[in-house]
PDB file of C-alpha atoms in Angstrom:
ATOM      1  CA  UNK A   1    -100.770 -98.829  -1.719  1.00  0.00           C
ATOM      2  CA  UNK A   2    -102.475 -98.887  -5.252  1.00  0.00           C
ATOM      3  CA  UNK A   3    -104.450 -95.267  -4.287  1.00  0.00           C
ATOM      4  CA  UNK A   4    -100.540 -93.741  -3.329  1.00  0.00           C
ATOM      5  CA  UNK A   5     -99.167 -95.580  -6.246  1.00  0.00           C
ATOM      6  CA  UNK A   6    -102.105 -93.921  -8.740  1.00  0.00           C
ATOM      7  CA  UNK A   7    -101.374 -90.576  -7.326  1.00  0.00           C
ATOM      8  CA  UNK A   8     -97.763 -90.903  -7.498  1.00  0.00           C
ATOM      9  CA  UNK A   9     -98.196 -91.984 -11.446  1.00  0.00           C
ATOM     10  CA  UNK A  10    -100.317 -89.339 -11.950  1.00  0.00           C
ATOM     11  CA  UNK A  11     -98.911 -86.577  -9.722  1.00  0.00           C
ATOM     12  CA  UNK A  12     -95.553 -87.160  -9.969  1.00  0.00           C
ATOM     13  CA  UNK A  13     -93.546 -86.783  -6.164  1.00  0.00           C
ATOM     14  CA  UNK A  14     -93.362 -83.254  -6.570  1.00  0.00           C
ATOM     15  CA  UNK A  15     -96.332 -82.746  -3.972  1.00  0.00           C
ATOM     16  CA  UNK A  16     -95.468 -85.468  -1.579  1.00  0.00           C
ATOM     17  CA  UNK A  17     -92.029 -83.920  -1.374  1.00  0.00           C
ATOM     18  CA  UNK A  18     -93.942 -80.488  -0.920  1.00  0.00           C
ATOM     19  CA  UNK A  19     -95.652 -81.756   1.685  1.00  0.00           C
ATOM     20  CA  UNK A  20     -92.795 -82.959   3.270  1.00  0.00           C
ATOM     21  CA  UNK A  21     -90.602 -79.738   3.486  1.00  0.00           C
ATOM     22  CA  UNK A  22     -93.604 -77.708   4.708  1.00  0.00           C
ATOM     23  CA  UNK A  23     -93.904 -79.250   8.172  1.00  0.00           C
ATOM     24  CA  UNK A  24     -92.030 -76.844  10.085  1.00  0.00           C
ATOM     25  CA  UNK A  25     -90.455 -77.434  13.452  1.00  0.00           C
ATOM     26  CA  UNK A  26     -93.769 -74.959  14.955  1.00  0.00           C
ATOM     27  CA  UNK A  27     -96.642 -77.268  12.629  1.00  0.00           C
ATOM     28  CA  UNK A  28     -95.314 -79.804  14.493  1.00  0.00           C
ATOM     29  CA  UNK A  29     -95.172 -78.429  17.955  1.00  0.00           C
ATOM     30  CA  UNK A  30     -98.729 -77.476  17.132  1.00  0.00           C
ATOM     31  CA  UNK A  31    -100.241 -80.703  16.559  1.00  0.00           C
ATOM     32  CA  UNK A  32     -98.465 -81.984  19.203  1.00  0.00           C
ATOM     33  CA  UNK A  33    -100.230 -79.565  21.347  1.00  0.00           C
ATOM     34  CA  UNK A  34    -103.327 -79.736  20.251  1.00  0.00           C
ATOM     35  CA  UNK A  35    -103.445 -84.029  19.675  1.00  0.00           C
ATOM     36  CA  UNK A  36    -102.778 -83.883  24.277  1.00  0.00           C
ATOM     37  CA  UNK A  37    -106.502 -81.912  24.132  1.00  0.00           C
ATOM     38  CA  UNK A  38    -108.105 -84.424  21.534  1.00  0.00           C
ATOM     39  CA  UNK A  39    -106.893 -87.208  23.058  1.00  0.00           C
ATOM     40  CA  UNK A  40    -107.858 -86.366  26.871  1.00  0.00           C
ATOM     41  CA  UNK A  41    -111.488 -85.790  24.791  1.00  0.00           C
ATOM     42  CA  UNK A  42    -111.482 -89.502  23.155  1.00  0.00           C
ATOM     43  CA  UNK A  43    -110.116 -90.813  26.345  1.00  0.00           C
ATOM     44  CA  UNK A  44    -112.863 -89.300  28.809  1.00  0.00           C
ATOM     45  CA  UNK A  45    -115.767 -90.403  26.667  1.00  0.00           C
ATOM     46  CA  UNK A  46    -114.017 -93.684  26.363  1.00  0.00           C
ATOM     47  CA  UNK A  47    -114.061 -93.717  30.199  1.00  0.00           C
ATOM     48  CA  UNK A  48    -117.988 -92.444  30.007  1.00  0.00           C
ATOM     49  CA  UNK A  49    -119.286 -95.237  27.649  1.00  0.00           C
ATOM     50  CA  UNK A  50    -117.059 -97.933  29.830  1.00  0.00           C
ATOM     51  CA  UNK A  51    -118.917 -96.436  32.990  1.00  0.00           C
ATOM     52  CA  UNK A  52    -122.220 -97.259  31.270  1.00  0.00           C
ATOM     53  CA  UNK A  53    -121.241-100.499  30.593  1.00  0.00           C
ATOM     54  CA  UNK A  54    -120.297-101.430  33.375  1.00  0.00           C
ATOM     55  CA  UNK A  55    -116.208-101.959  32.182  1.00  0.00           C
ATOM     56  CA  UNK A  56    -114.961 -98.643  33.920  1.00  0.00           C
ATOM     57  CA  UNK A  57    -111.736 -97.298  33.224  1.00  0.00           C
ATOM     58  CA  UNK A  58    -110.158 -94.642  34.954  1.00  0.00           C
ATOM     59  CA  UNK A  59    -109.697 -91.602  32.725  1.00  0.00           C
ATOM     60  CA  UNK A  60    -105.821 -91.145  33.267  1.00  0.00           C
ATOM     61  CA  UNK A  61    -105.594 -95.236  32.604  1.00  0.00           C
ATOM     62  CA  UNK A  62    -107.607 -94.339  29.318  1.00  0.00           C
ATOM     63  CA  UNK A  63    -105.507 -91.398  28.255  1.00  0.00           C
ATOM     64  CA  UNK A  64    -102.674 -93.558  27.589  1.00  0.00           C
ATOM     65  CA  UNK A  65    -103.811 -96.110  26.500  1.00  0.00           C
ATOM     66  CA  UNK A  66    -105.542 -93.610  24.019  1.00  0.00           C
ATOM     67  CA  UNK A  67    -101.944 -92.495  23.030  1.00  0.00           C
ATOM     68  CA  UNK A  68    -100.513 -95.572  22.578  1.00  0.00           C
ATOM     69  CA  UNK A  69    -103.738 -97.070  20.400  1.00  0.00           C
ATOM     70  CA  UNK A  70    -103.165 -93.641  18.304  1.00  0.00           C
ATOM     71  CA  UNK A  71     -99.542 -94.372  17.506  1.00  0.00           C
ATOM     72  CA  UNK A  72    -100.158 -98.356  16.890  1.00  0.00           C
ATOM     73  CA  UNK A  73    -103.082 -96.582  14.131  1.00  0.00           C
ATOM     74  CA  UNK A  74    -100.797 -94.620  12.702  1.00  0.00           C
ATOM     75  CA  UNK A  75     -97.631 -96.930  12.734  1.00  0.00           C
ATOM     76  CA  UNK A  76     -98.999-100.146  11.624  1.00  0.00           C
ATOM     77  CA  UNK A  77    -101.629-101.063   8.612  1.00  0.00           C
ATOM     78  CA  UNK A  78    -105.259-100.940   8.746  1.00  0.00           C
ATOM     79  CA  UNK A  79    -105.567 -97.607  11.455  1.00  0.00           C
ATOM     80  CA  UNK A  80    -107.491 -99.684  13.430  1.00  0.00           C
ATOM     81  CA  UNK A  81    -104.924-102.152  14.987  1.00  0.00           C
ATOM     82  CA  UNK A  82    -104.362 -99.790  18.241  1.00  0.00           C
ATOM     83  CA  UNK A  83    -107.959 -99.790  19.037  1.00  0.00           C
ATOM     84  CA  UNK A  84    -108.375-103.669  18.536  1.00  0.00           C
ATOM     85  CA  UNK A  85    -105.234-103.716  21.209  1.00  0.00           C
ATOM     86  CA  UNK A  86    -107.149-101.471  23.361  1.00  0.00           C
ATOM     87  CA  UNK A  87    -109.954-103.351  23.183  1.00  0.00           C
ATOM     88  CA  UNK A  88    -108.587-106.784  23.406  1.00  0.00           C
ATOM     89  CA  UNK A  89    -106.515-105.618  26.631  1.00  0.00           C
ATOM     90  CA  UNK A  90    -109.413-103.612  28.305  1.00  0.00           C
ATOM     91  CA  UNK A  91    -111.408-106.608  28.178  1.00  0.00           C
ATOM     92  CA  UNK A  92    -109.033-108.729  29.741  1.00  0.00           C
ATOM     93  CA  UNK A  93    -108.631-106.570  32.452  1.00  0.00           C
ATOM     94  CA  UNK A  94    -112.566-106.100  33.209  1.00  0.00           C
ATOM     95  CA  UNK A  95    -112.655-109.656  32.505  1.00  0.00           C
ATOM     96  CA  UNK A  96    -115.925-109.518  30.709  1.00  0.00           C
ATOM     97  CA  UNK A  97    -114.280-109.584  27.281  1.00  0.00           C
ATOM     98  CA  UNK A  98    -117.320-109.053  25.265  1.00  0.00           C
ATOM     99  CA  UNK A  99    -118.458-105.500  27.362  1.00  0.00           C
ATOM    100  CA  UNK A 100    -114.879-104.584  27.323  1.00  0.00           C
ATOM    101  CA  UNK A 101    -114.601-104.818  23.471  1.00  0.00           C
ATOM    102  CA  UNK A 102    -118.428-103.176  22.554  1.00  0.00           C
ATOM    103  CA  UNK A 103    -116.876-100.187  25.308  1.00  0.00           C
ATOM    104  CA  UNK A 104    -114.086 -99.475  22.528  1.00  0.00           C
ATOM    105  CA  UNK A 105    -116.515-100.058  19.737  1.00  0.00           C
ATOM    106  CA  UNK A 106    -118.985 -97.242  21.012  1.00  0.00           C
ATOM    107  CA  UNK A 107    -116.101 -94.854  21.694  1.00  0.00           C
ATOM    108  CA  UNK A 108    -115.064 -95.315  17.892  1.00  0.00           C
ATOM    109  CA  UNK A 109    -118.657 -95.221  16.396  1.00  0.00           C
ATOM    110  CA  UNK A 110    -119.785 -92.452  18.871  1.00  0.00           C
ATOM    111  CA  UNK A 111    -116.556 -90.104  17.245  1.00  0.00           C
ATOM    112  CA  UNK A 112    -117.501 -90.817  13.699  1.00  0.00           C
ATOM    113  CA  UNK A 113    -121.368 -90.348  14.037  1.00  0.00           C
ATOM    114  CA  UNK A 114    -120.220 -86.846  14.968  1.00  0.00           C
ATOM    115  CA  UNK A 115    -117.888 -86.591  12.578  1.00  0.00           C
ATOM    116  CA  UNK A 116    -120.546 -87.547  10.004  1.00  0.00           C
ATOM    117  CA  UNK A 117    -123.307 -84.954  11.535  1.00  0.00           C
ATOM    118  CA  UNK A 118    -120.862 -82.163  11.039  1.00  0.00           C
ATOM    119  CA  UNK A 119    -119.635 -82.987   7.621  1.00  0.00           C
ATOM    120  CA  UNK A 120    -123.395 -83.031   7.086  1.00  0.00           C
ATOM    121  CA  UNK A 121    -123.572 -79.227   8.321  1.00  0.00           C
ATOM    122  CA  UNK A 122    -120.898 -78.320   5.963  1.00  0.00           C
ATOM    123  CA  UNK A 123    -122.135 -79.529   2.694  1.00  0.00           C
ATOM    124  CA  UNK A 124    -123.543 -76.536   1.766  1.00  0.00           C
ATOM    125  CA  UNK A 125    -119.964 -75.167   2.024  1.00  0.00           C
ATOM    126  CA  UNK A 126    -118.314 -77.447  -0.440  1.00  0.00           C
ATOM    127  CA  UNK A 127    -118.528 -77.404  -4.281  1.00  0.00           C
ATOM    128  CA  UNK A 128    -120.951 -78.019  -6.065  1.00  0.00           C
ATOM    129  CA  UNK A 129    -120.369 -80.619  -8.298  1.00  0.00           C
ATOM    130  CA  UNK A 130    -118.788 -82.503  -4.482  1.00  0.00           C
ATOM    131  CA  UNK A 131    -122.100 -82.184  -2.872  1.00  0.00           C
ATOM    132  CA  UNK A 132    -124.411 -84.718  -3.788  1.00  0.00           C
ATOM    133  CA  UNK A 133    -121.658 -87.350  -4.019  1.00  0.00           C
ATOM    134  CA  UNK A 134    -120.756 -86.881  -0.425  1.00  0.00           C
ATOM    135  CA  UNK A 135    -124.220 -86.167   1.205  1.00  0.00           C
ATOM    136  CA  UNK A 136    -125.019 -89.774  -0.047  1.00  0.00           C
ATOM    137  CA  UNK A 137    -122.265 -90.988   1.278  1.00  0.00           C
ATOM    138  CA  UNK A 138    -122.531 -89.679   4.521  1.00  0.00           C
ATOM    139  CA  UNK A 139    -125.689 -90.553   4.897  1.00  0.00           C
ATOM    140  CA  UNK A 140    -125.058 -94.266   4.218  1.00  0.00           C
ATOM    141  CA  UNK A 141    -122.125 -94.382   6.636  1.00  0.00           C
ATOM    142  CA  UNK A 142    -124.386 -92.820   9.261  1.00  0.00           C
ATOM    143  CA  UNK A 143    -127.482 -95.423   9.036  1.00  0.00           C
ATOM    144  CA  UNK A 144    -124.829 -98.272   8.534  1.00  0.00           C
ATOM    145  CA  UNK A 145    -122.915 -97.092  11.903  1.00  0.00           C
ATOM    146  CA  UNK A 146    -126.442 -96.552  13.643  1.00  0.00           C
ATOM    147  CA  UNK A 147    -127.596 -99.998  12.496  1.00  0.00           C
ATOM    148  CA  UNK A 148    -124.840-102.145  13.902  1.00  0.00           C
ATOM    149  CA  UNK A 149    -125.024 -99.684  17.650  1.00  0.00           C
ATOM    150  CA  UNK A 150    -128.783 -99.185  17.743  1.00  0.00           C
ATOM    151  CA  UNK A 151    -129.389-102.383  20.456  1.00  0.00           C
ATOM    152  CA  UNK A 152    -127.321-100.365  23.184  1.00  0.00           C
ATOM    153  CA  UNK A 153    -128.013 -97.221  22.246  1.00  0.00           C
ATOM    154  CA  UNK A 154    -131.082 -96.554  24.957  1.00  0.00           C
ATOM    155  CA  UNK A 155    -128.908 -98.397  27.641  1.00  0.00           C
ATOM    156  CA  UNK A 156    -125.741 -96.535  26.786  1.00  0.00           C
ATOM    157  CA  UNK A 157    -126.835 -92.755  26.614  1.00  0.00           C
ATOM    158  CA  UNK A 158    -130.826 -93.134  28.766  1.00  0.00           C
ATOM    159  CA  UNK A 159    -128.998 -91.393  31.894  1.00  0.00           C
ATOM    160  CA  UNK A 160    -129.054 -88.055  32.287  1.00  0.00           C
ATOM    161  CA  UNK A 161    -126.630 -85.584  30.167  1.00  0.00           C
ATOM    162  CA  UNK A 162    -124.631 -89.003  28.798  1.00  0.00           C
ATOM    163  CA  UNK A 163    -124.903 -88.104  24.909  1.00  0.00           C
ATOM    164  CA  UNK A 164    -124.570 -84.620  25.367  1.00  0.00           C
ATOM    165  CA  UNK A 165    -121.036 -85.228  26.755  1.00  0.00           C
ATOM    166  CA  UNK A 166    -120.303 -87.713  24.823  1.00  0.00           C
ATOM    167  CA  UNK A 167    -121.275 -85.559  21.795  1.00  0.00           C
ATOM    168  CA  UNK A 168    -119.544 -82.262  23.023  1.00  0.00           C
ATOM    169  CA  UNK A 169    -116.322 -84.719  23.904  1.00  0.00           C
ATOM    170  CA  UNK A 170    -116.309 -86.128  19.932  1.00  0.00           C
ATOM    171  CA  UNK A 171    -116.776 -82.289  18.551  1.00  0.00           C
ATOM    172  CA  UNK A 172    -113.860 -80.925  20.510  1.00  0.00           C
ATOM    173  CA  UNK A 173    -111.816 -83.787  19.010  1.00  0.00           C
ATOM    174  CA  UNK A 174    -112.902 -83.149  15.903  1.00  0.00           C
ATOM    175  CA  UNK A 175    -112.285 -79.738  16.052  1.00  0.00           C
ATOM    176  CA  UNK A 176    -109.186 -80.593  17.195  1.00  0.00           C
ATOM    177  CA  UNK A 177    -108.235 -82.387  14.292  1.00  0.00           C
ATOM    178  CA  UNK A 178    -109.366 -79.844  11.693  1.00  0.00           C
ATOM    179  CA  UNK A 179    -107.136 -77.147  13.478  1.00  0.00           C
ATOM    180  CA  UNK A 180    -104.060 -79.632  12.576  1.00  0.00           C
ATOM    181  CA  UNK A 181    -105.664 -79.699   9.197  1.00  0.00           C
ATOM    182  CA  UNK A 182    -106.089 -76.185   8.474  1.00  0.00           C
ATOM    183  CA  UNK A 183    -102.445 -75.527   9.789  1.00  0.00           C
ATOM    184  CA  UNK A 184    -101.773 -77.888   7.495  1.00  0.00           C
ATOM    185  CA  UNK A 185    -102.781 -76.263   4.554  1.00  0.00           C
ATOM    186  CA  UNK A 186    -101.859 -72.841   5.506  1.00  0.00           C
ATOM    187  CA  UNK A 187     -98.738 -74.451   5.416  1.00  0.00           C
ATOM    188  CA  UNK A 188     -98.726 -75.471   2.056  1.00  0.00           C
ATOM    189  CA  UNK A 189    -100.071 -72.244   1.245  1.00  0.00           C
ATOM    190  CA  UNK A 190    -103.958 -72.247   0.725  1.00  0.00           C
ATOM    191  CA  UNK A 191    -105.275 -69.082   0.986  1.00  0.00           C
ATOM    192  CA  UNK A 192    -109.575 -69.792   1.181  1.00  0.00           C
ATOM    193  CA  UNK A 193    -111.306 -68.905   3.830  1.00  0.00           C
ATOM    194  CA  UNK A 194    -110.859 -71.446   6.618  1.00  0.00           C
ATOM    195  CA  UNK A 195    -114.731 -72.648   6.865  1.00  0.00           C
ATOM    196  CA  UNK A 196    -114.164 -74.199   3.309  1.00  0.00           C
ATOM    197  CA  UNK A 197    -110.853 -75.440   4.169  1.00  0.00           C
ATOM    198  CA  UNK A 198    -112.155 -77.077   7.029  1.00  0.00           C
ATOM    199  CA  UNK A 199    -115.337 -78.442   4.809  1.00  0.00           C
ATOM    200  CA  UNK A 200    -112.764 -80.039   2.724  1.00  0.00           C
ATOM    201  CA  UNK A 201    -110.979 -81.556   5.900  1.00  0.00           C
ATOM    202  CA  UNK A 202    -113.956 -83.243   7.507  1.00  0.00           C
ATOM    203  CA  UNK A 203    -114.420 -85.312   3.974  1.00  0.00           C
ATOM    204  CA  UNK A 204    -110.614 -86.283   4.095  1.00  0.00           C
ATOM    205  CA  UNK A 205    -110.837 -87.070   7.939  1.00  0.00           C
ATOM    206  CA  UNK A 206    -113.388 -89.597   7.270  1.00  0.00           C
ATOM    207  CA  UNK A 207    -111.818 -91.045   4.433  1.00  0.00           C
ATOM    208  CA  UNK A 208    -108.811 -91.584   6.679  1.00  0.00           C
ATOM    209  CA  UNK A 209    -111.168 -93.699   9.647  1.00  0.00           C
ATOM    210  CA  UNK A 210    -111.709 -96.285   6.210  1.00  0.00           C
ATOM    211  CA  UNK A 211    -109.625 -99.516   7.657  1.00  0.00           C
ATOM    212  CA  UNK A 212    -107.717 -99.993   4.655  1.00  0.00           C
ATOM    213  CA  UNK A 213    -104.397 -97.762   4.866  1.00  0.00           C
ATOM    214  CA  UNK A 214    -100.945 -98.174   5.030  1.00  0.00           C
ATOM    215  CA  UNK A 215    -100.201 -96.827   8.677  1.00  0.00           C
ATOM    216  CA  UNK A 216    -102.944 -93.891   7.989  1.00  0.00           C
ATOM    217  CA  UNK A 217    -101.750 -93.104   4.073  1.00  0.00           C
ATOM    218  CA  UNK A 218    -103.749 -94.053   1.023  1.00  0.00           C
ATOM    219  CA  UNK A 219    -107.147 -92.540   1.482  1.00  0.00           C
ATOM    220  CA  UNK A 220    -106.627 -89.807   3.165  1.00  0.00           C
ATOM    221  CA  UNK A 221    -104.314 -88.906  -0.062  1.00  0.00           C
ATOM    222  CA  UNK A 222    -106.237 -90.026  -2.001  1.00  0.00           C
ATOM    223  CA  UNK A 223    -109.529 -88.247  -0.840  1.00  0.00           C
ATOM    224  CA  UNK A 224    -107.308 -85.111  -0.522  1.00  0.00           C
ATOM    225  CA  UNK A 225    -106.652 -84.903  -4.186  1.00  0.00           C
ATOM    226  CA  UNK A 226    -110.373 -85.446  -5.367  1.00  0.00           C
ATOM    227  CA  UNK A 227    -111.610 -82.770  -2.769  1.00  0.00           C
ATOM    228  CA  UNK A 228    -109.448 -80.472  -3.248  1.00  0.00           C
ATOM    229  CA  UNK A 229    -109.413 -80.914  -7.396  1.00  0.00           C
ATOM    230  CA  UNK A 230    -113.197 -80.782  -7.482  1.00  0.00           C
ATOM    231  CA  UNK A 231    -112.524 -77.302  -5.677  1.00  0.00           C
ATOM    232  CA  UNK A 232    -110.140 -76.003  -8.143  1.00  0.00           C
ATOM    233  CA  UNK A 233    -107.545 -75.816  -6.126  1.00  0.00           C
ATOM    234  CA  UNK A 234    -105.716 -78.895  -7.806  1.00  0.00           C
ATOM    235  CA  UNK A 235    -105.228 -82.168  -6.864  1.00  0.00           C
ATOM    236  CA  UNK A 236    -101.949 -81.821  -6.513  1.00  0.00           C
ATOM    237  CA  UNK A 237    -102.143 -79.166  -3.609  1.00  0.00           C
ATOM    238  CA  UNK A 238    -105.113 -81.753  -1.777  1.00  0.00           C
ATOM    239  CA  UNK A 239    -102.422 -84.336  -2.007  1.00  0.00           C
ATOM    240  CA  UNK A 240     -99.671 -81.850  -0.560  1.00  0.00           C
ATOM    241  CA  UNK A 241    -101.695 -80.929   2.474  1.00  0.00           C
ATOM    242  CA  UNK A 242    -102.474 -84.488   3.391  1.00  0.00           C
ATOM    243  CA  UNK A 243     -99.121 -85.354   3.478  1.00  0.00           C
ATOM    244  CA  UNK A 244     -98.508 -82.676   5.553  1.00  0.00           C
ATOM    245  CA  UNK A 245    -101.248 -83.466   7.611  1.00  0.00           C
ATOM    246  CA  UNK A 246    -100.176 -86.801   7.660  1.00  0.00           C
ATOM    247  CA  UNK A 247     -97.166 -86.172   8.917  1.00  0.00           C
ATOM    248  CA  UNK A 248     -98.019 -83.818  11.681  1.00  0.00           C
ATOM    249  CA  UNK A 249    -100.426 -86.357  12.513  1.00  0.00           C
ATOM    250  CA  UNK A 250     -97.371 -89.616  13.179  1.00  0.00           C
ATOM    251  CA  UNK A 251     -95.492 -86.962  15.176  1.00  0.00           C
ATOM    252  CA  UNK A 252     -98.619 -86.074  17.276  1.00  0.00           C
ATOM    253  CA  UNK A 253     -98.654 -89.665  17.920  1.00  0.00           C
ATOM    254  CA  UNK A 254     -95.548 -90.513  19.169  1.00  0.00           C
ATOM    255  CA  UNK A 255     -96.112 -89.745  22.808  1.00  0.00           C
ATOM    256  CA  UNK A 256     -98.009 -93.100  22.581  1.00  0.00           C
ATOM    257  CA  UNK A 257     -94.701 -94.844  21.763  1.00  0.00           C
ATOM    258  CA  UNK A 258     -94.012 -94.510  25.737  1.00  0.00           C
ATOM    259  CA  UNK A 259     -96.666 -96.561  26.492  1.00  0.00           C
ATOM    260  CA  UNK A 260     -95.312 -99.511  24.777  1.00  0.00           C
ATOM    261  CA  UNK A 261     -92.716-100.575  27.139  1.00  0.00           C
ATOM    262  CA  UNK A 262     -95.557-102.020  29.520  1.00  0.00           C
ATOM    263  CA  UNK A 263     -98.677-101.039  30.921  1.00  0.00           C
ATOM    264  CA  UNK A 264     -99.052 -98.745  34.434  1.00  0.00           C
ATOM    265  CA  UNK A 265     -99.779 -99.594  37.386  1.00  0.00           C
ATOM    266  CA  UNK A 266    -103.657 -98.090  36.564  1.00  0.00           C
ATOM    267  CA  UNK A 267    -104.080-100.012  33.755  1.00  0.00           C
ATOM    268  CA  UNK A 268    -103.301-103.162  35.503  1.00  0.00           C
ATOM    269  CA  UNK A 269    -106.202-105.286  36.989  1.00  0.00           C
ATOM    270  CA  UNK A 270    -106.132-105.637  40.776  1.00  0.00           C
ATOM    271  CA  UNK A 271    -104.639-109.047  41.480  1.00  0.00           C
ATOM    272  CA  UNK A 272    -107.031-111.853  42.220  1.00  0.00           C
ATOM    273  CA  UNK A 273    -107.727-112.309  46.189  1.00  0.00           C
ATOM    274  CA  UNK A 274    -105.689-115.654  47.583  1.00  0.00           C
ATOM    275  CA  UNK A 275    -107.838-118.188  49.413  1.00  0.00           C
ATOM    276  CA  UNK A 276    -107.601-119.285  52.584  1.00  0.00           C
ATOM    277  CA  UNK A 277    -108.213-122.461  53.104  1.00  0.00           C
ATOM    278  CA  UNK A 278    -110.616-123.487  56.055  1.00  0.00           C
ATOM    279  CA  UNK A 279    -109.129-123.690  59.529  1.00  0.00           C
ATOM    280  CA  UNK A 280    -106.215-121.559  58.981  1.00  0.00           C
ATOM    281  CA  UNK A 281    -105.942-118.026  60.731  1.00  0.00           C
ATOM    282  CA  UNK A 282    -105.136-114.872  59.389  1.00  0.00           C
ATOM    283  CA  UNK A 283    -102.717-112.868  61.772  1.00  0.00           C
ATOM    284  CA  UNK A 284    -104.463-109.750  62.645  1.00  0.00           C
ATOM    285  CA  UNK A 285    -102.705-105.635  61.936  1.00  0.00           C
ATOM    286  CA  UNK A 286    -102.975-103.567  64.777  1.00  0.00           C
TER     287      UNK A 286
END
């Protein structure tokens, strides 16, 4: 709240009203559209990692509850509260809580490790005076995320072609998300070529995954304004196309809502076999 305030004090509304009016009725359909691909992605490497664990989830079981974690993110403070539901509920249902929870965990970290490798690749791409500033940080965020995973990693991605799904899985959804970026921005009406618009979009992507937003804003705003500032395109424009983004982003979500009303029938955990006690027969089926 204090990052939107700060912008809004030193913007004016002008370019969150901007970013408003420019998401058309097709931006929309678009990340609509292309948030179904990204989240089938998340949701079979979820499955994948589960597998490993020994949690499985069926991949149509983890595509909604993908959608509905992804609209609790971007719906409620802190981004992360879907995922903590997902986790919390997966675990339940595996009953081994702890594996159920790490499975979740590992999905998350495994998408922003590759998030961080390719907003390593496009450094070189950004301006100069942005470079140093976020190669450091990158670089901290990775060994920080590799740190707290390392223990499982072995275990987790040993077999055979594991990591190089899991990586191609987390690129497509990243990719994903830059399209709905870079519509985004053509939208508001930046012209550059779309490698350094899409630079600038992996360095306000992973200021949006920081856990301290206001149902996704604040961050991603604010991270949108230095970016694009240091690129001398304005702040004001940065903080136009994240609100656009932003908003294609809720509306890309809202599939998800229709997973609220209860969970399906292959989400829910097979129901625990009755006893018999000793003695007493069991009519037989023909």
């Amino acid at each position: 709240m204090a990052i939107l305030a700060a912008l809004g004090y030193r913007l004016g509304a002008e370019p969150f009203v901007e970013g408003l009016r420019r998401t058309e009725p097709w931006t929309l359909a678009a990340a609509l559209a292309i948030t179904a691909v990204t989240t089938w992605c998340c949701a079979r490497r979820w499955s994948l990692l589960a597998e490993r664990l020994e949690v499985a989830v069926p991949v149509g079981a983890a595509y909604q509850a993908c959608y509905r974690a992804q609209f609790l993110n971007a719906t409620l403070p802190g981004g992360i509260v879907g995922d903590v539901h997902r986790a919390v509920q997966h675990g339940r249902d595996a009953g081994a809580m702890a594996r159920g929870v790490r499975s979740v965990v590992w999905d998350r970290a495994t998408g922003q490790l590759v998030q961080v490798g390719l907003a390593i690749a496009a450094v070189p791409l950004l301006p100069g005076s942005l470079r140093a500033p976020v190669l450091w940080t990158l670089a901290v965020v990775a060994v920080a995320v590799l740190t707290a995973v390392m223990t499982e990693f072995r275990m987790l991605f040993g077999a055979a072609g594991v990591w190089q799904r899991a990586v191609l899985l987390s690129a497509v959804a990243a990719c994903g998300h830059l399209v709905v970026f870079l519509i985004a921005a053509r939208a508001v009406g930046v012209d550059i070529p779309a490698v350094q618009v899409i630079a600038l979009g992996l360095v306000v992507m992973l200021a949006s995954a920081i856990p301290l937003n206001v149902a996704g804003w604040g961050p991603r705003e604010g991270a949108a304004a230095w970016v694009f500032g240091a690129a001398g395109l304005g702040a004001g424009t940065g903080l136009e196309v994240a609100v656009a983004y932003g908003v294609m982003s809720l509306v890309a979500t809202l599939p998800g809502a229709l997973m609220l009303r209860g969970r399906t029938a292959t989400e829910r955990p097979d129901p625990a076999p009755v006893a018999v006690p000793a003695g007493v027969g069991v009519p037989a089926h023909g």
